Coordinates of C-alpha atoms in Angstrom, one line a residue:
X827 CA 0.0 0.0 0.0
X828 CA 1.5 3.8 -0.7
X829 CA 0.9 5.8 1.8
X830 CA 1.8 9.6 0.5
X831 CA 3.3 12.7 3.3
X832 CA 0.1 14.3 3.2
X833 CA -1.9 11.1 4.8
X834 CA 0.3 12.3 7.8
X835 CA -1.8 14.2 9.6
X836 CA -5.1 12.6 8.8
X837 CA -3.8 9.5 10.3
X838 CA -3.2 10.8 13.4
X839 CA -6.2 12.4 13.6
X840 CA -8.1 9.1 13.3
X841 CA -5.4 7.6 15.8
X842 CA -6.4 10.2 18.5
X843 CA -10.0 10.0 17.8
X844 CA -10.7 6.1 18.5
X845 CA -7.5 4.6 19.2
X846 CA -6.3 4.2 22.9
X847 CA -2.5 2.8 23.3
X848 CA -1.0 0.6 25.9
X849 CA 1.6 2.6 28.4
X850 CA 0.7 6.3 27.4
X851 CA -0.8 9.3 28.7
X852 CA -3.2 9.9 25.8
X853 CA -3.5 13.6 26.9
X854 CA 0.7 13.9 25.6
X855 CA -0.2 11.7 22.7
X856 CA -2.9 14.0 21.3
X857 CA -0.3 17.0 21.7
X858 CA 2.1 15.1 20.1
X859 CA 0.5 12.9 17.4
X860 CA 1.5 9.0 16.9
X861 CA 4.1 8.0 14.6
X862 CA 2.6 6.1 11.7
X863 CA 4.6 3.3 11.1
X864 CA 3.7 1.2 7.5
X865 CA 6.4 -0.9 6.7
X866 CA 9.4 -3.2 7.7
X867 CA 12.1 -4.9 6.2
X868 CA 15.1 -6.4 7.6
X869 CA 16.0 -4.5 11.3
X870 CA 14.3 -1.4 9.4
X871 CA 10.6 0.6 9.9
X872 CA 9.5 3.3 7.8
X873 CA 6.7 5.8 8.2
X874 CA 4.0 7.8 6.6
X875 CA 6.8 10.7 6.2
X876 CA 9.3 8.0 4.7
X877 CA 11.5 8.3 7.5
X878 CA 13.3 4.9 7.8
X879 CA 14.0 3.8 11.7
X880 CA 16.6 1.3 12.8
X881 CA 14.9 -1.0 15.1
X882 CA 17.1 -1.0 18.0
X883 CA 14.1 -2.2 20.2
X884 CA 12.8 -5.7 17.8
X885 CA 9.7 -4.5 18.4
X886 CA 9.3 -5.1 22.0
X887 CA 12.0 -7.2 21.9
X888 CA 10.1 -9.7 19.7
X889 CA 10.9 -9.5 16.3
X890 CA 14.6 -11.8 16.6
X891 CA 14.6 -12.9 12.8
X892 CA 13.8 -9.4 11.4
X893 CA 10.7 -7.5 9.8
X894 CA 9.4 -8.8 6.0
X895 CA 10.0 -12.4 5.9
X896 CA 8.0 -14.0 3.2
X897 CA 8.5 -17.9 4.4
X898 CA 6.5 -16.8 7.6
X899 CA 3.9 -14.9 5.3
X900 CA 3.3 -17.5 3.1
X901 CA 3.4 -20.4 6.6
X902 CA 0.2 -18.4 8.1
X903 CA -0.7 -18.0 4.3
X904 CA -0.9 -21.7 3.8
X905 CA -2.5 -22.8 6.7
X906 CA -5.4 -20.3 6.8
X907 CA -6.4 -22.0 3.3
X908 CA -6.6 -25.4 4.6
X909 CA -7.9 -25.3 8.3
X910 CA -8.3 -21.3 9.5
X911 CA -9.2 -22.0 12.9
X912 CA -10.1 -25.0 15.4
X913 CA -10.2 -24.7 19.0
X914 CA -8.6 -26.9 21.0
X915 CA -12.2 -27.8 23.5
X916 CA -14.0 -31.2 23.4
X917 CA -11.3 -33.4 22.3
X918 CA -10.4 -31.4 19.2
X919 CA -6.7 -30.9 18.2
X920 CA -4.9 -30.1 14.5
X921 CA -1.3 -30.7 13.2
X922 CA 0.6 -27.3 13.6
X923 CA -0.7 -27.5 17.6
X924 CA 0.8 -31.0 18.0
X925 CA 3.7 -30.4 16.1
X926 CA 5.0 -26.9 17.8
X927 CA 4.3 -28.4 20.9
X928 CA 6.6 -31.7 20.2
X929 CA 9.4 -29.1 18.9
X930 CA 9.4 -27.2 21.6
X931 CA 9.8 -30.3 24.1
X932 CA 12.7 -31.2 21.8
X933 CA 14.2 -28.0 22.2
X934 CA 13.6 -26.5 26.1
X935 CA 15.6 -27.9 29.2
X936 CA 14.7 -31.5 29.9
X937 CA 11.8 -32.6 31.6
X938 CA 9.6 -29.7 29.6
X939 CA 7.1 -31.5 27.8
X940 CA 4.0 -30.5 28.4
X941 CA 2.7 -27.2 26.8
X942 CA -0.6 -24.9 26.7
X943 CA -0.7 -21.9 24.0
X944 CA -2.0 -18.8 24.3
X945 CA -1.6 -15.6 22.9
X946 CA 0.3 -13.1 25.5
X947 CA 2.8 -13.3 27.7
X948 CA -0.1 -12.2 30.3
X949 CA -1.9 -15.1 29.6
X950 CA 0.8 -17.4 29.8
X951 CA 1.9 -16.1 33.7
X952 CA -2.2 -16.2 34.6
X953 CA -2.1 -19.8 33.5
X954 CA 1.3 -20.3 35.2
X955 CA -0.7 -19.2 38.5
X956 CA -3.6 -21.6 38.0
X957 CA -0.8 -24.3 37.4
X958 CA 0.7 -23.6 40.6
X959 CA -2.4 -23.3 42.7
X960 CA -3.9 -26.4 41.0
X961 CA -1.0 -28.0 41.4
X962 CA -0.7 -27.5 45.4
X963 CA -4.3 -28.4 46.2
X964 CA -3.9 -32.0 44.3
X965 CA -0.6 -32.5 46.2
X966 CA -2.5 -31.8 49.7
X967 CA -1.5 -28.7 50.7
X968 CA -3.7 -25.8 49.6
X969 CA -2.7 -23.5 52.1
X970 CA 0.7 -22.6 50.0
X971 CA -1.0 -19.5 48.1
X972 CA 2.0 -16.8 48.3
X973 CA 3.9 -16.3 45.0
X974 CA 7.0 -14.4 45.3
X975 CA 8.0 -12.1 42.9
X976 CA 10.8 -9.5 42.7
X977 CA 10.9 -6.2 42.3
X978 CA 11.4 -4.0 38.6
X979 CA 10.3 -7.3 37.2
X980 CA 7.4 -7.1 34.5
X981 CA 5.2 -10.5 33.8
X982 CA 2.2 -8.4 31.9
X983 CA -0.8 -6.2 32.2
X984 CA -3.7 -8.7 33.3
X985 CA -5.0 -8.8 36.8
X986 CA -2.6 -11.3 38.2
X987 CA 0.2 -11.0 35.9
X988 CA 0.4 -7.0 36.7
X989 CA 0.3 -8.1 40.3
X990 CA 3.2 -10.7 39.2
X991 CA 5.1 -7.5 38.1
X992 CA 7.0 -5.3 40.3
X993 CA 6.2 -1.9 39.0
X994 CA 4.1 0.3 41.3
X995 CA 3.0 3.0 38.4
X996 CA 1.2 -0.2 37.1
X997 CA -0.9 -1.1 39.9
X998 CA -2.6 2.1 39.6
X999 CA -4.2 1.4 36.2
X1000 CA -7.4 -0.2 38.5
X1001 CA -8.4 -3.4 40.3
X1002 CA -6.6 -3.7 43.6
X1003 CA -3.3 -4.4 42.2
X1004 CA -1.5 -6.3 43.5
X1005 CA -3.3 -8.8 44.4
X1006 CA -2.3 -10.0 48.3
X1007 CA -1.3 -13.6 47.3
X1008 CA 1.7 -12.0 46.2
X1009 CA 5.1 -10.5 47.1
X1010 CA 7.7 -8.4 45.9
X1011 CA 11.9 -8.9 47.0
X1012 CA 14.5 -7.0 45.5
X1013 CA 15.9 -8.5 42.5
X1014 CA 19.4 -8.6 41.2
X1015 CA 20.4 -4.6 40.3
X1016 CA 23.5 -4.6 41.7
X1017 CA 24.4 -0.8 40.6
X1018 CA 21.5 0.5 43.1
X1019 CA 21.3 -2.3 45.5
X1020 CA 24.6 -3.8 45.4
X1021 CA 27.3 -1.3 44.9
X1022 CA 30.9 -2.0 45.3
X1023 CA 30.5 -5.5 45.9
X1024 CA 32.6 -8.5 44.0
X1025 CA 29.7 -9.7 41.5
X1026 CA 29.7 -13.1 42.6
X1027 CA 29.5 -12.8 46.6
X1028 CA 25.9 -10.1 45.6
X1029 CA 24.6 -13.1 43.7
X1030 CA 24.6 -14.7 46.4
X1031 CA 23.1 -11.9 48.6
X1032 CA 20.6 -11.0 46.2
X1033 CA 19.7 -14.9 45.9
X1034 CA 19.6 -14.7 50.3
X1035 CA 16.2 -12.3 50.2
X1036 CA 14.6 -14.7 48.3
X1037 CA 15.0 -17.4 51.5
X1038 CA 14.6 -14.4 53.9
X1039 CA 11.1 -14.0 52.2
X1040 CA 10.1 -17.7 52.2
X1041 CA 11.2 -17.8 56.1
X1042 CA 9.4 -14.5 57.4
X1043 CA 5.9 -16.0 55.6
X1044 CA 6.6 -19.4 56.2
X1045 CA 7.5 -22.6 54.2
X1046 CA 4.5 -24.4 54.1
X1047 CA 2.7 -21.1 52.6
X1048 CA 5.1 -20.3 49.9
X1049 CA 3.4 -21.9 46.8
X1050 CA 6.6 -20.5 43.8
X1051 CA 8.7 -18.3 42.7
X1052 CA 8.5 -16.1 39.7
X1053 CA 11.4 -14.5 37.8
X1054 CA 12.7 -13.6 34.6
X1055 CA 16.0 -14.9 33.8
X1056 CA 17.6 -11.3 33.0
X1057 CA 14.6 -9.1 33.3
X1058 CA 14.2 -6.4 30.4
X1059 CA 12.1 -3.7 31.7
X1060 CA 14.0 -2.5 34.6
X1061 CA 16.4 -1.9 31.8
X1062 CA 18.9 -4.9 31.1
X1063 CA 18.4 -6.1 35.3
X1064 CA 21.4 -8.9 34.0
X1065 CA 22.0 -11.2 37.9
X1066 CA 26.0 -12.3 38.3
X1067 CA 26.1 -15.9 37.4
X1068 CA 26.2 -17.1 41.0
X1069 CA 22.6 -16.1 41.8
X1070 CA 20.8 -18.9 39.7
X1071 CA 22.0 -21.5 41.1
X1072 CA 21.8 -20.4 44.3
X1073 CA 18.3 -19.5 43.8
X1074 CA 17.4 -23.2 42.6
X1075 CA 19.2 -24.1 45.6
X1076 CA 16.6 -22.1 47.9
X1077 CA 13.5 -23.8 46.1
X1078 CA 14.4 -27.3 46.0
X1079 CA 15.6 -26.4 49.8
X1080 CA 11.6 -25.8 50.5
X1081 CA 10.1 -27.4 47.7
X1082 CA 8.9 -24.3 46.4
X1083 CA 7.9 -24.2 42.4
X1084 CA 10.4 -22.3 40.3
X1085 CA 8.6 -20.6 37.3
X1086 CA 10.4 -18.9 34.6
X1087 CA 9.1 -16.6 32.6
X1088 CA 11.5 -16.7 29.4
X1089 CA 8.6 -14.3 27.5
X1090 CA 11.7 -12.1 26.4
X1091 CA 14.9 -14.0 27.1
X1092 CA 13.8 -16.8 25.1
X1093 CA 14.2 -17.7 21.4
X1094 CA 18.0 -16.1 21.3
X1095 CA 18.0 -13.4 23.1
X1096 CA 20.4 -14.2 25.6
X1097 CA 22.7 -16.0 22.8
X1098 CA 21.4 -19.7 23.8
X1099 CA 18.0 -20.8 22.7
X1100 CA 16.7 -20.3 26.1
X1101 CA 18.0 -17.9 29.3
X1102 CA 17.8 -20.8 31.4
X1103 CA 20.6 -22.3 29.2
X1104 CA 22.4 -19.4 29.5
X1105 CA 21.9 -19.2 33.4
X1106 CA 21.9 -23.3 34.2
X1107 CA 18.0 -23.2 35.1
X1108 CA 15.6 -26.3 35.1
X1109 CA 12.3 -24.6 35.6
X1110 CA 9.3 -26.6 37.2
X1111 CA 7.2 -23.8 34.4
X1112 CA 9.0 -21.5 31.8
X1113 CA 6.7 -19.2 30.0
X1114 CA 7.2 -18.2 26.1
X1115 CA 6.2 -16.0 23.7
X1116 CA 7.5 -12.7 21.7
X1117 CA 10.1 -14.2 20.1
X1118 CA 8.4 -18.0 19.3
X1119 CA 6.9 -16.4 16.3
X1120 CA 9.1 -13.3 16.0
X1121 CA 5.9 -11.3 16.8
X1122 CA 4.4 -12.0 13.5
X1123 CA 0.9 -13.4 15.3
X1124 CA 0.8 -13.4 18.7
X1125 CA 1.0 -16.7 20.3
X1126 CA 2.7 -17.7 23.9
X1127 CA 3.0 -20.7 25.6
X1128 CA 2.9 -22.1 29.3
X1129 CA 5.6 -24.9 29.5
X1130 CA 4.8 -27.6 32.4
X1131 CA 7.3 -30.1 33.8
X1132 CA 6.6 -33.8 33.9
X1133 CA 6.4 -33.2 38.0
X1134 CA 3.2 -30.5 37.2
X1135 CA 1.8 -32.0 34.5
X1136 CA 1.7 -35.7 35.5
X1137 CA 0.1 -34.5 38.8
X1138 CA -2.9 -32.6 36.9
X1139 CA -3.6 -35.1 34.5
X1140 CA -3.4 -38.2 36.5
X1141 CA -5.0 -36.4 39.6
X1142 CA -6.6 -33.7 37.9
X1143 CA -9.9 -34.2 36.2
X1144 CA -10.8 -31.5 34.0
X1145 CA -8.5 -28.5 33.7
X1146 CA -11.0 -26.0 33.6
X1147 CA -9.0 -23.2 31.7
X1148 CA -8.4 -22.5 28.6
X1149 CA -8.8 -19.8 25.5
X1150 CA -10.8 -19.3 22.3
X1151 CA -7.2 -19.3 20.4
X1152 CA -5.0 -21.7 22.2
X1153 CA -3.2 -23.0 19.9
X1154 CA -4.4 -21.2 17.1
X1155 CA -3.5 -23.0 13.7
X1156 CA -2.1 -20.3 11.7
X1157 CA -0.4 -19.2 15.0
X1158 CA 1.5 -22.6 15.3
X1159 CA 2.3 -23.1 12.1
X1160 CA 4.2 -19.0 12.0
X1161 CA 6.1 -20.4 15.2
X1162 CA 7.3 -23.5 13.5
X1163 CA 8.6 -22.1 10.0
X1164 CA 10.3 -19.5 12.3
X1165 CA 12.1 -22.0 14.1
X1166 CA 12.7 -23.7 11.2
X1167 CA 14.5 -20.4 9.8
X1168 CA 16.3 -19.7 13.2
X1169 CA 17.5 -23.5 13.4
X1170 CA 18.4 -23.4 9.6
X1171 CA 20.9 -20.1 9.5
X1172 CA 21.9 -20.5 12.9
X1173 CA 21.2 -17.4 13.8
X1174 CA 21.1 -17.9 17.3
X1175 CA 24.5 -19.2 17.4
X1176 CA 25.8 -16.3 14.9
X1177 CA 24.3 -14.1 17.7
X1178 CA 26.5 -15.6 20.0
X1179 CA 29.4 -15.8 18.1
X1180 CA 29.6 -12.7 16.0
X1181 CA 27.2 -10.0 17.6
X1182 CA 26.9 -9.8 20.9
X1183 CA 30.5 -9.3 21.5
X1184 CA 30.8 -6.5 19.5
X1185 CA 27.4 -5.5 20.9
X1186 CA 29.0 -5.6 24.4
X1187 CA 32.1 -3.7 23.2
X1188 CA 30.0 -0.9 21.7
X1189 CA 28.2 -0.3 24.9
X1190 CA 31.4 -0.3 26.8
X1191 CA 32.3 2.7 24.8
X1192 CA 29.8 4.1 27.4
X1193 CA 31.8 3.8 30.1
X1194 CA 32.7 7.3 31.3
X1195 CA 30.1 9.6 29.1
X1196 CA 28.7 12.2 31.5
X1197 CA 25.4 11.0 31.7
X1198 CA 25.8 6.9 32.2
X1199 CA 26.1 5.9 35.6
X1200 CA 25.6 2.0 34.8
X1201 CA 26.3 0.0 31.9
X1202 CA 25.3 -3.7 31.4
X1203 CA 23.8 -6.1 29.0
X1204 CA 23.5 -9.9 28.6
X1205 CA 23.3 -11.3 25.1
X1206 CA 21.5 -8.7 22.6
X1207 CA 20.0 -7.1 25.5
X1208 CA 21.8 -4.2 27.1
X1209 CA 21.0 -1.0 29.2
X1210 CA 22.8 2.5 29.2
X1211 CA 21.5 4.0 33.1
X1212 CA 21.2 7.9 33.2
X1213 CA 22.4 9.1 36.7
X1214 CA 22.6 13.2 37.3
X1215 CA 25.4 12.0 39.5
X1216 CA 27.7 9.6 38.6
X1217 CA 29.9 9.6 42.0
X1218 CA 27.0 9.6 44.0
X1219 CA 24.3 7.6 41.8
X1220 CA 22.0 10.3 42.5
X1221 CA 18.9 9.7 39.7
X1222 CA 17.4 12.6 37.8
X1223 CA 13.9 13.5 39.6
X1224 CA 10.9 11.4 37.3
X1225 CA 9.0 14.7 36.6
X1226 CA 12.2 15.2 34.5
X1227 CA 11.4 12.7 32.5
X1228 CA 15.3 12.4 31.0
X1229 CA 14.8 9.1 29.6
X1230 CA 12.2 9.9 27.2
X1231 CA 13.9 12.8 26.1
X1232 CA 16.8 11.0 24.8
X1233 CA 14.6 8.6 23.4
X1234 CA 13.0 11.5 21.7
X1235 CA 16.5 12.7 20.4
X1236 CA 17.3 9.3 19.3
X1237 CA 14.1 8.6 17.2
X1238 CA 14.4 11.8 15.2
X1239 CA 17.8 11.0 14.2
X1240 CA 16.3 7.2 13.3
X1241 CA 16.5 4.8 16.1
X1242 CA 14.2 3.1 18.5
X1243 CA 16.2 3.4 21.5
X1244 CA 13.7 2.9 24.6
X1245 CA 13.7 4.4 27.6
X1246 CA 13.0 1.9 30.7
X1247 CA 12.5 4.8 32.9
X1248 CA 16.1 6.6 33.4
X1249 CA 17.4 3.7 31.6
X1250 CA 17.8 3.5 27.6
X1251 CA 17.6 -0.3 26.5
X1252 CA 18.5 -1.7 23.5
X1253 CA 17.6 -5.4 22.6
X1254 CA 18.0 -5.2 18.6
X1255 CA 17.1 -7.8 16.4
X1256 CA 19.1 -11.6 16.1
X1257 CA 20.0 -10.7 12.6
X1258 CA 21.5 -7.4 12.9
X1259 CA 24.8 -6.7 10.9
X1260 CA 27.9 -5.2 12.5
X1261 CA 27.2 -2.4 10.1
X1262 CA 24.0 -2.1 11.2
X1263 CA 25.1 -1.9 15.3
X1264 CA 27.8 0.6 14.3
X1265 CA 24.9 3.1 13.1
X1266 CA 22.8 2.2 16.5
X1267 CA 25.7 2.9 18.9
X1268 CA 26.3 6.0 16.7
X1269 CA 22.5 7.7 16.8
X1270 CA 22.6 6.6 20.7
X1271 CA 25.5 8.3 21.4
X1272 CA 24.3 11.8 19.2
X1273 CA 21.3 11.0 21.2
X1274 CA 22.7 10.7 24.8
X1275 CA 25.2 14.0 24.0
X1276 CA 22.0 16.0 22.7
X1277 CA 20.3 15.0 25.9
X1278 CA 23.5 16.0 28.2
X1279 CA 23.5 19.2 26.0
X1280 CA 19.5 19.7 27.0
X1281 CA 20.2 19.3 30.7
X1282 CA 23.2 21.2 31.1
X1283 CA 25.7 18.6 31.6
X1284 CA 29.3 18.8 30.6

């Protein structure tokens, strides 16, 4: 479709008129006007003004094989000619279902073979919940009901999966948030709560709140833990390698489920298939999505361990749960052809390989600029902190808003380069060129020197 520079301004009038966007405050956006994004190729977006935008972002860190690939247009193509929906109720179930779900068992951490689609991330955590709790009151003991969760963590926008998520702006979007079945620790940040400390021995620490929780509630209440191997939206949160296994330590220690919600991490982010390869996990639930399909059709799964599942279905009865598209034919069958390109080119192995040490070596170049209190990244995923003070770590105030200014200076110059509150991420696509991560680094620093400019720093 040809969209001419004059459409511009109609669009957005439309846009402001009917359509209401997740995470904004609508009264800006009608200021402002939306961007009008209309087409992607490669790591690239264009707009209704023909500006061309370097994807620094993969969407929302699901797009891994890049925009405009015609094998998984033609995939969802195919199989809405021969079957374009069947629900998975009453004893129904079609090929592309059966067959994602056996790849996936061949290619997640041992003992994951039992999986449930959906089509979030949100949904995948609210079924990981009804898991857990089901679980627990077949094994005898219904009264463990408490998830922990950490803080700066984010496990989606639906009652109990914004609950799940430890960002306080959230909970005040409606509906008693969070809900008091669950609790927040601190998580793994070791630049704020950490600093100076050897990497390994805060693993360890950071790992220790996790038993001091389960102890001041008490053992027999605790029913799992949630956490995101790295976690993304507290800005590249990236735990020392010591913490995971001491973490797994903690659960088995009180037999306490350990859920994993690989929603961003998985499908290559982290430079392994899966974060818990990257971090030596064994899940008792992982959750997927975003990447499975490179987010072109939403799909997610909820991954249940032989322990879960043979409980539910041998002691179970009817799992009462479930969604109009689980499984969703044309869904499953996007999610398998991009596997089947990911496996084929190796591009998660080329990530590891080729990009993300040069990724890692361009954001060290950070080290030292003005604004940056805190770099750090794991795999493609990496995080550039703004600090007014870099001796003290003093943060700019949030009515300053610093981080969506330099995201604002970044997008003008043609990069996606989000702001995770005072900290710009960056979690570009798996098949990014060196080229293309030299021109990134190279808007992001314009970017961050505009901003330093803008707030008077030297």
């Amino acid at each position: 479709m040809n969209y001419r520079h004059m459409e511009t301004q109609a669009w957005q009038v439309l846009d402001r008129a009917h359509y209401l966007h997740p995470f904004t405050d609508h009264a800006s956006l009608r200021q402002a006007g939306s961007r009008v994004a209309v087409r992607g190729e490669g790591v690239y977006v264009w707009d209704t003004e023909g500006d061309r935008i370097i994807d620094g972002l993969s969407g929302l860190g699901c797009v891994n094989i890049g925009y405009g690939r015609p094998e998984l247009v033609k995939a969802a193509a195919d199989q809405m000619q021969a079957l374009s929906f069947c629900q998975s109720f009453f004893n129904t179930t079609h090929p592309s279902a059966v067959l994602l779900a056996e790849k996936l068992s061949q290619i997640l951490p041992e003992g994951l073979n039992h999986v449930f689609f959906q089509s979030s991330g949100s949904e995948a955590n609210e079924t990981a919940v009804r898991a857990v709790r089901r679980y627990w009151d077949l094994a005898g003991k219904p009264e463990r009901r408490v998830i922990i969760a950490r803080e700066a963590a984010y496990h989606g926008s639906t009652h109990m999966a914004a609950s799940l998520s430890g960002i306080p702006p959230m909970y005040g979007a409606g509906g008693d948030i969070p809900l008091p079945s669950v609790t927040h620790i601190k998580t793994a940040y070791q630049y704020r709560n950490g600093p100076g400390m050897d990497p390994e021995e805060f693993g360890i620490l950071a790992a220790s709140w996790l038993e001091e929780r389960i102890l001041e509630i008490g053992p027999d209440k605790v029913a799992a833990f949630f956490a995101e191997p790295a976690q993304s939206a507290g800005g590249a949160l990236c735990p020392p390698m010591s913490y995971w296994p001491e973490i797994q330590r903690i659960c088995k220690k009180y037999d306490i489920l350990l859920v994993v919600d690989e929603v961003v991490c998985g499908f290559g982010r982290t430079g392994k298939w899966f974060g818990s390869f990257y971090y030596g996990i064994q899940p008792d639930i992982m959750q997927l999505g975003k990447g499975i399909t490179s987010g072109y059709l939403p799909l997610s799964a909820c991954i249940l361990s032989d322990r879960v599942a043979d409980l539910l279905i041998e002691e179970g009865g009817e799992w009462a749960h479930g969604f109009t598209y689980s499984g969703h034919p044309s869904c499953c069958a996007v999610a398998l052809e991009n596997i089947r390109i990911m496996e084929e080119e190796n591009i998660v192995e080329n990530a590891e390989k080729e990009l993300i040490p040069y990724f890692r070596a361009k954001l060290e170049t950070f080290v030292g600029h003005p604004l940056i209190g805190d770099v750090r990244s794991v795999g493609l995923m990496g995080g550039l902190e703004i600090v007014k003070n870099r001796v003290t770590r003093e943060a700019y105030p949030y009515e300053a808003k610093i981080g969506y200014h330099c995201s604002g200076e970044a997008l003008k110059r043609g990069l996606a380069f989000r702001a995770n509150g005072d900290t710009m991420s960056l979690m570009p696509p798996l098949i990014i060129t060196r080229q293309e991560l030299d021109t990134v680094f190279e808007i992001a620093r314009e970017a961050l020197d505009a901003t330093a400019v803008a707030f008077g720093v030297a």
